[in-house]
Amino acid sequence: MTYQSLPKVELHSHLEGCAPPAFIRGLAAEKNIDISGIFNADGTYAFRDFDHFLKVYEAACTTLQTPQDFYRLTKAVLEESAAHGVVYQETFISPDFCGGGDLGAWRDYLAAMKQAADEMDDTITLRGIVTCIRHFGADEAKPAAHCAVETFGDFVIGFGMAGGEMAGRPSDFTYVFDQAREAGMPLTCHAGEWGGPDMVAETLDALKVARLGHGINARHDADLMKRIVEEEIVMEVCPISNIVLKAIPPDQRHPFDQLRDSGARVTVSTDDPPFFHTTMTAEFAYLAETFGYGEEDFAALNQTALDAAFCDDATRAKIAKRLETA
Ligand code: ADE
Ligand code: ZN
């Protein structure tokens, strides 16, 4: 089977984390920024572990300084995703990396991203989920949430949180998630990538999200898994990211199939593909090789993702047609 040509729906990606290293190197050269330390000799991103990955990620982001940079980034990312059969992608976008939380600046950056997305829409549909960055703290999350609710609409379709999971507690962010929910925004949050079942449960209790970024550590608590199934919480699982960052110990098989077997609504995504040397094609190939997944499984994964997408029903219907005719 050629996994590359299969159509794909992806819910969990970080826009800057999708930036090809050559693209970031090019921007750095244009602007005379020295970030040579974040690359290996072969040009790939260099990081030791998750905390170092976040530092390298933020260093790469220092080259993205204008709306035009984000136009070019969005174009480059969508061309790459489309080449791997992705027909619908949701991506995390962060006011903190786009004008530092200033609403006027955010609107300009957003317009640039949306223009690039609109130009590609016949091939791939992109939507944005505004994220605050957990390790920047609960106060810094407020301008990000303000930007989110003020621009919620046809392109910005949800709110979430990324960043270092072990910084603070989920309930520190109750205020901003309440604000987004009261504005009618669908919600997702990284949880259970590094934190244990307690962090996942607190995320569900305090932040009342419909989807979990990763959520894999919920598997250590049978009652919590039962709750996830009963409440129809969707898991945005990124197997190769988990393996590369060692969120799953090297001697263990990824629990993707175990989570799915438990009855949870499991989806597959890349997270930050060039960092983890992955693509949606590679994720499908990994699932096929590890668990024997075939076309029926991939169609079911796409359907679960499309059902859980935060887009409006007209977009969902359009993508459903694209999946049918692909
Ligand atoms: N930001 C980019 N990738 C991330 C990940 N895997 N977890 C948390 N924050 C992130
Ligand atoms: Zn992520």
PDB file of C-alpha atoms in Angstrom, residues 133-285:
ATOM      1  CA  ILE A 133       2.181  28.399  26.308  1.00  0.00           C
ATOM      2  CA  ARG A 134       2.021  26.738  29.706  1.00  0.00           C
ATOM      3  CA  HIS A 135       5.596  27.370  30.864  1.00  0.00           C
ATOM      4  CA  PHE A 136       5.206  31.100  30.149  1.00  0.00           C
ATOM      5  CA  GLY A 137       2.753  31.115  33.084  1.00  0.00           C
ATOM      6  CA  ALA A 138      -0.918  31.781  33.782  1.00  0.00           C
ATOM      7  CA  ASP A 139      -0.619  35.589  33.557  1.00  0.00           C
ATOM      8  CA  GLU A 140       0.944  35.474  30.114  1.00  0.00           C
ATOM      9  CA  ALA A 141      -1.872  33.182  29.001  1.00  0.00           C
ATOM     10  CA  LYS A 142      -4.388  36.014  29.418  1.00  0.00           C
ATOM     11  CA  PRO A 143      -3.344  38.120  26.387  1.00  0.00           C
ATOM     12  CA  ALA A 144      -3.210  34.898  24.333  1.00  0.00           C
ATOM     13  CA  ALA A 145      -6.781  34.022  25.392  1.00  0.00           C
ATOM     14  CA  HIS A 146      -7.885  37.584  24.654  1.00  0.00           C
ATOM     15  CA  CYS A 147      -6.423  37.295  21.139  1.00  0.00           C
ATOM     16  CA  ALA A 148      -8.209  33.950  20.768  1.00  0.00           C
ATOM     17  CA  VAL A 149     -11.694  35.101  21.724  1.00  0.00           C
ATOM     18  CA  GLU A 150     -11.408  38.339  19.713  1.00  0.00           C
ATOM     19  CA  THR A 151     -10.489  36.462  16.524  1.00  0.00           C
ATOM     20  CA  PHE A 152     -12.634  33.331  16.968  1.00  0.00           C
ATOM     21  CA  GLY A 153     -14.407  32.762  13.666  1.00  0.00           C
ATOM     22  CA  ASP A 154     -13.872  31.116  10.312  1.00  0.00           C
ATOM     23  CA  PHE A 155     -10.109  30.459  10.631  1.00  0.00           C
ATOM     24  CA  VAL A 156      -9.522  30.460  14.397  1.00  0.00           C
ATOM     25  CA  ILE A 157     -11.785  27.652  15.546  1.00  0.00           C
ATOM     26  CA  GLY A 158     -10.547  26.641  18.983  1.00  0.00           C
ATOM     27  CA  PHE A 159      -8.390  27.320  22.021  1.00  0.00           C
ATOM     28  CA  GLY A 160      -5.754  25.180  23.695  1.00  0.00           C
ATOM     29  CA  MET A 161      -2.507  25.001  25.627  1.00  0.00           C
ATOM     30  CA  ALA A 162       0.952  23.702  24.672  1.00  0.00           C
ATOM     31  CA  GLY A 163       4.349  23.981  26.345  1.00  0.00           C
ATOM     32  CA  GLY A 164       6.054  22.243  29.259  1.00  0.00           C
ATOM     33  CA  GLU A 165       3.394  20.124  30.944  1.00  0.00           C
ATOM     34  CA  MET A 166       5.100  19.937  34.315  1.00  0.00           C
ATOM     35  CA  ALA A 167       5.110  23.747  34.784  1.00  0.00           C
ATOM     36  CA  GLY A 168       2.373  24.490  37.340  1.00  0.00           C
ATOM     37  CA  ARG A 169      -0.961  22.698  37.499  1.00  0.00           C
ATOM     38  CA  PRO A 170      -3.742  22.555  34.895  1.00  0.00           C
ATOM     39  CA  SER A 171      -6.125  24.391  37.253  1.00  0.00           C
ATOM     40  CA  ASP A 172      -3.788  27.443  37.185  1.00  0.00           C
ATOM     41  CA  PHE A 173      -5.292  28.024  33.735  1.00  0.00           C
ATOM     42  CA  THR A 174      -8.975  27.734  34.677  1.00  0.00           C
ATOM     43  CA  TYR A 175      -9.522  31.455  34.084  1.00  0.00           C
ATOM     44  CA  VAL A 176      -8.377  31.487  30.460  1.00  0.00           C
ATOM     45  CA  PHE A 177     -10.134  28.241  29.554  1.00  0.00           C
ATOM     46  CA  ASP A 178     -13.346  29.586  31.153  1.00  0.00           C
ATOM     47  CA  GLN A 179     -12.964  32.748  29.079  1.00  0.00           C
ATOM     48  CA  ALA A 180     -12.553  30.793  25.837  1.00  0.00           C
ATOM     49  CA  ARG A 181     -15.428  28.409  26.688  1.00  0.00           C
ATOM     50  CA  GLU A 182     -17.742  31.315  27.507  1.00  0.00           C
ATOM     51  CA  ALA A 183     -16.927  32.751  24.061  1.00  0.00           C
ATOM     52  CA  GLY A 184     -18.118  29.428  22.590  1.00  0.00           C
ATOM     53  CA  MET A 185     -14.679  28.127  21.626  1.00  0.00           C
ATOM     54  CA  PRO A 186     -14.039  24.373  21.440  1.00  0.00           C
ATOM     55  CA  LEU A 187     -11.159  23.358  23.726  1.00  0.00           C
ATOM     56  CA  THR A 188      -8.145  21.071  23.696  1.00  0.00           C
ATOM     57  CA  CYS A 189      -5.123  20.842  25.993  1.00  0.00           C
ATOM     58  CA  HIS A 190      -1.827  18.950  26.065  1.00  0.00           C
ATOM     59  CA  ALA A 191      -2.055  16.564  29.019  1.00  0.00           C
ATOM     60  CA  GLY A 192      -0.694  13.146  29.860  1.00  0.00           C
ATOM     61  CA  GLU A 193       2.284  13.465  27.526  1.00  0.00           C
ATOM     62  CA  TRP A 194       4.591  13.881  30.544  1.00  0.00           C
ATOM     63  CA  GLY A 195       2.134  14.209  33.402  1.00  0.00           C
ATOM     64  CA  GLY A 196       0.459  11.252  35.033  1.00  0.00           C
ATOM     65  CA  PRO A 197      -3.239  10.358  35.223  1.00  0.00           C
ATOM     66  CA  ASP A 198      -3.687  13.053  37.901  1.00  0.00           C
ATOM     67  CA  MET A 199      -2.723  15.759  35.392  1.00  0.00           C
ATOM     68  CA  VAL A 200      -5.136  14.341  32.806  1.00  0.00           C
ATOM     69  CA  ALA A 201      -7.990  14.148  35.334  1.00  0.00           C
ATOM     70  CA  GLU A 202      -7.329  17.697  36.536  1.00  0.00           C
ATOM     71  CA  THR A 203      -7.285  18.912  32.912  1.00  0.00           C
ATOM     72  CA  LEU A 204     -10.714  17.338  32.344  1.00  0.00           C
ATOM     73  CA  ASP A 205     -12.106  18.602  35.661  1.00  0.00           C
ATOM     74  CA  ALA A 206     -10.764  22.161  35.615  1.00  0.00           C
ATOM     75  CA  LEU A 207     -10.377  23.010  31.942  1.00  0.00           C
ATOM     76  CA  LYS A 208     -13.305  20.906  30.619  1.00  0.00           C
ATOM     77  CA  VAL A 209     -11.702  20.132  27.284  1.00  0.00           C
ATOM     78  CA  ALA A 210     -13.197  17.990  24.517  1.00  0.00           C
ATOM     79  CA  ARG A 211      -9.792  16.792  23.341  1.00  0.00           C
ATOM     80  CA  LEU A 212      -6.480  15.879  24.946  1.00  0.00           C
ATOM     81  CA  GLY A 213      -3.130  16.561  23.292  1.00  0.00           C
ATOM     82  CA  HIS A 214      -1.459  13.133  23.599  1.00  0.00           C
ATOM     83  CA  GLY A 215      -3.223  11.862  26.746  1.00  0.00           C
ATOM     84  CA  ILE A 216      -1.156   8.684  26.555  1.00  0.00           C
ATOM     85  CA  ASN A 217      -0.392   8.467  30.292  1.00  0.00           C
ATOM     86  CA  ALA A 218      -4.104   8.071  31.039  1.00  0.00           C
ATOM     87  CA  ARG A 219      -3.478   4.398  30.221  1.00  0.00           C
ATOM     88  CA  HIS A 220      -1.992   3.911  33.691  1.00  0.00           C
ATOM     89  CA  ASP A 221      -5.416   4.427  35.329  1.00  0.00           C
ATOM     90  CA  ALA A 222      -8.267   2.144  34.277  1.00  0.00           C
ATOM     91  CA  ASP A 223     -10.941   4.342  35.860  1.00  0.00           C
ATOM     92  CA  LEU A 224      -9.638   7.393  34.032  1.00  0.00           C
ATOM     93  CA  MET A 225      -9.654   5.498  30.732  1.00  0.00           C
ATOM     94  CA  LYS A 226     -13.248   4.502  31.469  1.00  0.00           C
ATOM     95  CA  ARG A 227     -14.095   8.154  32.017  1.00  0.00           C
ATOM     96  CA  ILE A 228     -12.385   9.164  28.750  1.00  0.00           C
ATOM     97  CA  VAL A 229     -14.434   6.553  26.895  1.00  0.00           C
ATOM     98  CA  GLU A 230     -17.715   7.475  28.604  1.00  0.00           C
ATOM     99  CA  GLU A 231     -17.241  11.215  28.115  1.00  0.00           C
ATOM    100  CA  GLU A 232     -16.142  10.622  24.496  1.00  0.00           C
ATOM    101  CA  ILE A 233     -12.937  12.604  25.015  1.00  0.00           C
ATOM    102  CA  VAL A 234     -10.799  12.590  21.872  1.00  0.00           C
ATOM    103  CA  MET A 235      -7.089  11.763  22.111  1.00  0.00           C
ATOM    104  CA  GLU A 236      -4.694  13.511  19.731  1.00  0.00           C
ATOM    105  CA  VAL A 237      -1.955  10.883  19.744  1.00  0.00           C
ATOM    106  CA  CYS A 238       1.411  11.507  18.047  1.00  0.00           C
ATOM    107  CA  PRO A 239       3.280   8.177  18.143  1.00  0.00           C
ATOM    108  CA  ILE A 240       6.605   9.141  16.551  1.00  0.00           C
ATOM    109  CA  SER A 241       6.828  12.338  18.628  1.00  0.00           C
ATOM    110  CA  ASN A 242       6.309  10.220  21.765  1.00  0.00           C
ATOM    111  CA  ILE A 243       8.983   7.746  20.679  1.00  0.00           C
ATOM    112  CA  VAL A 244      11.589  10.370  19.678  1.00  0.00           C
ATOM    113  CA  LEU A 245      11.071  12.444  22.865  1.00  0.00           C
ATOM    114  CA  LYS A 246      10.961   9.231  24.961  1.00  0.00           C
ATOM    115  CA  ALA A 247       7.531  10.005  26.382  1.00  0.00           C
ATOM    116  CA  ILE A 248       7.192   6.253  25.826  1.00  0.00           C
ATOM    117  CA  PRO A 249      10.211   4.381  27.258  1.00  0.00           C
ATOM    118  CA  PRO A 250      12.441   2.966  24.487  1.00  0.00           C
ATOM    119  CA  ASP A 251      11.827  -0.627  25.624  1.00  0.00           C
ATOM    120  CA  GLN A 252       8.045  -0.285  25.338  1.00  0.00           C
ATOM    121  CA  ARG A 253       5.697  -0.524  22.367  1.00  0.00           C
ATOM    122  CA  HIS A 254       3.661   2.590  21.732  1.00  0.00           C
ATOM    123  CA  PRO A 255       0.190   2.208  23.369  1.00  0.00           C
ATOM    124  CA  PHE A 256      -1.691   3.586  20.326  1.00  0.00           C
ATOM    125  CA  ASP A 257      -3.521   0.339  19.651  1.00  0.00           C
ATOM    126  CA  GLN A 258      -4.107  -0.312  23.372  1.00  0.00           C
ATOM    127  CA  LEU A 259      -5.793   3.089  23.722  1.00  0.00           C
ATOM    128  CA  ARG A 260      -7.920   2.408  20.664  1.00  0.00           C
ATOM    129  CA  ASP A 261      -8.844  -1.056  21.961  1.00  0.00           C
ATOM    130  CA  SER A 262     -10.011   0.493  25.208  1.00  0.00           C
ATOM    131  CA  GLY A 263     -12.745   2.235  23.225  1.00  0.00           C
ATOM    132  CA  ALA A 264     -11.291   5.753  23.346  1.00  0.00           C
ATOM    133  CA  ARG A 265     -11.642   8.059  20.360  1.00  0.00           C
ATOM    134  CA  VAL A 266      -8.020   7.975  19.193  1.00  0.00           C
ATOM    135  CA  THR A 267      -6.585  10.048  16.324  1.00  0.00           C
ATOM    136  CA  VAL A 268      -3.081  10.175  14.801  1.00  0.00           C
ATOM    137  CA  SER A 269      -0.961  13.275  14.203  1.00  0.00           C
ATOM    138  CA  THR A 270       2.660  14.391  13.737  1.00  0.00           C
ATOM    139  CA  ASP A 271       3.046  17.151  16.407  1.00  0.00           C
ATOM    140  CA  ASP A 272       6.235  18.832  15.076  1.00  0.00           C
ATOM    141  CA  PRO A 273       7.156  16.732  12.043  1.00  0.00           C
ATOM    142  CA  PRO A 274      10.654  17.936  10.998  1.00  0.00           C
ATOM    143  CA  PHE A 275      11.816  17.886  14.633  1.00  0.00           C
ATOM    144  CA  PHE A 276      10.810  14.238  14.977  1.00  0.00           C
ATOM    145  CA  HIS A 277      11.724  13.180  11.429  1.00  0.00           C
ATOM    146  CA  THR A 278       8.127  12.273  10.745  1.00  0.00           C
ATOM    147  CA  THR A 279       5.307  12.987   8.302  1.00  0.00           C
ATOM    148  CA  MET A 280       1.693  11.784   8.209  1.00  0.00           C
ATOM    149  CA  THR A 281       2.882   9.175   5.691  1.00  0.00           C
ATOM    150  CA  ALA A 282       5.452   7.958   8.228  1.00  0.00           C
ATOM    151  CA  GLU A 283       2.803   7.836  10.983  1.00  0.00           C
ATOM    152  CA  PHE A 284       0.493   5.687   8.821  1.00  0.00           C
ATOM    153  CA  ALA A 285       3.426   3.444   7.862  1.00  0.00           C
TER     154      ALA A 285
END
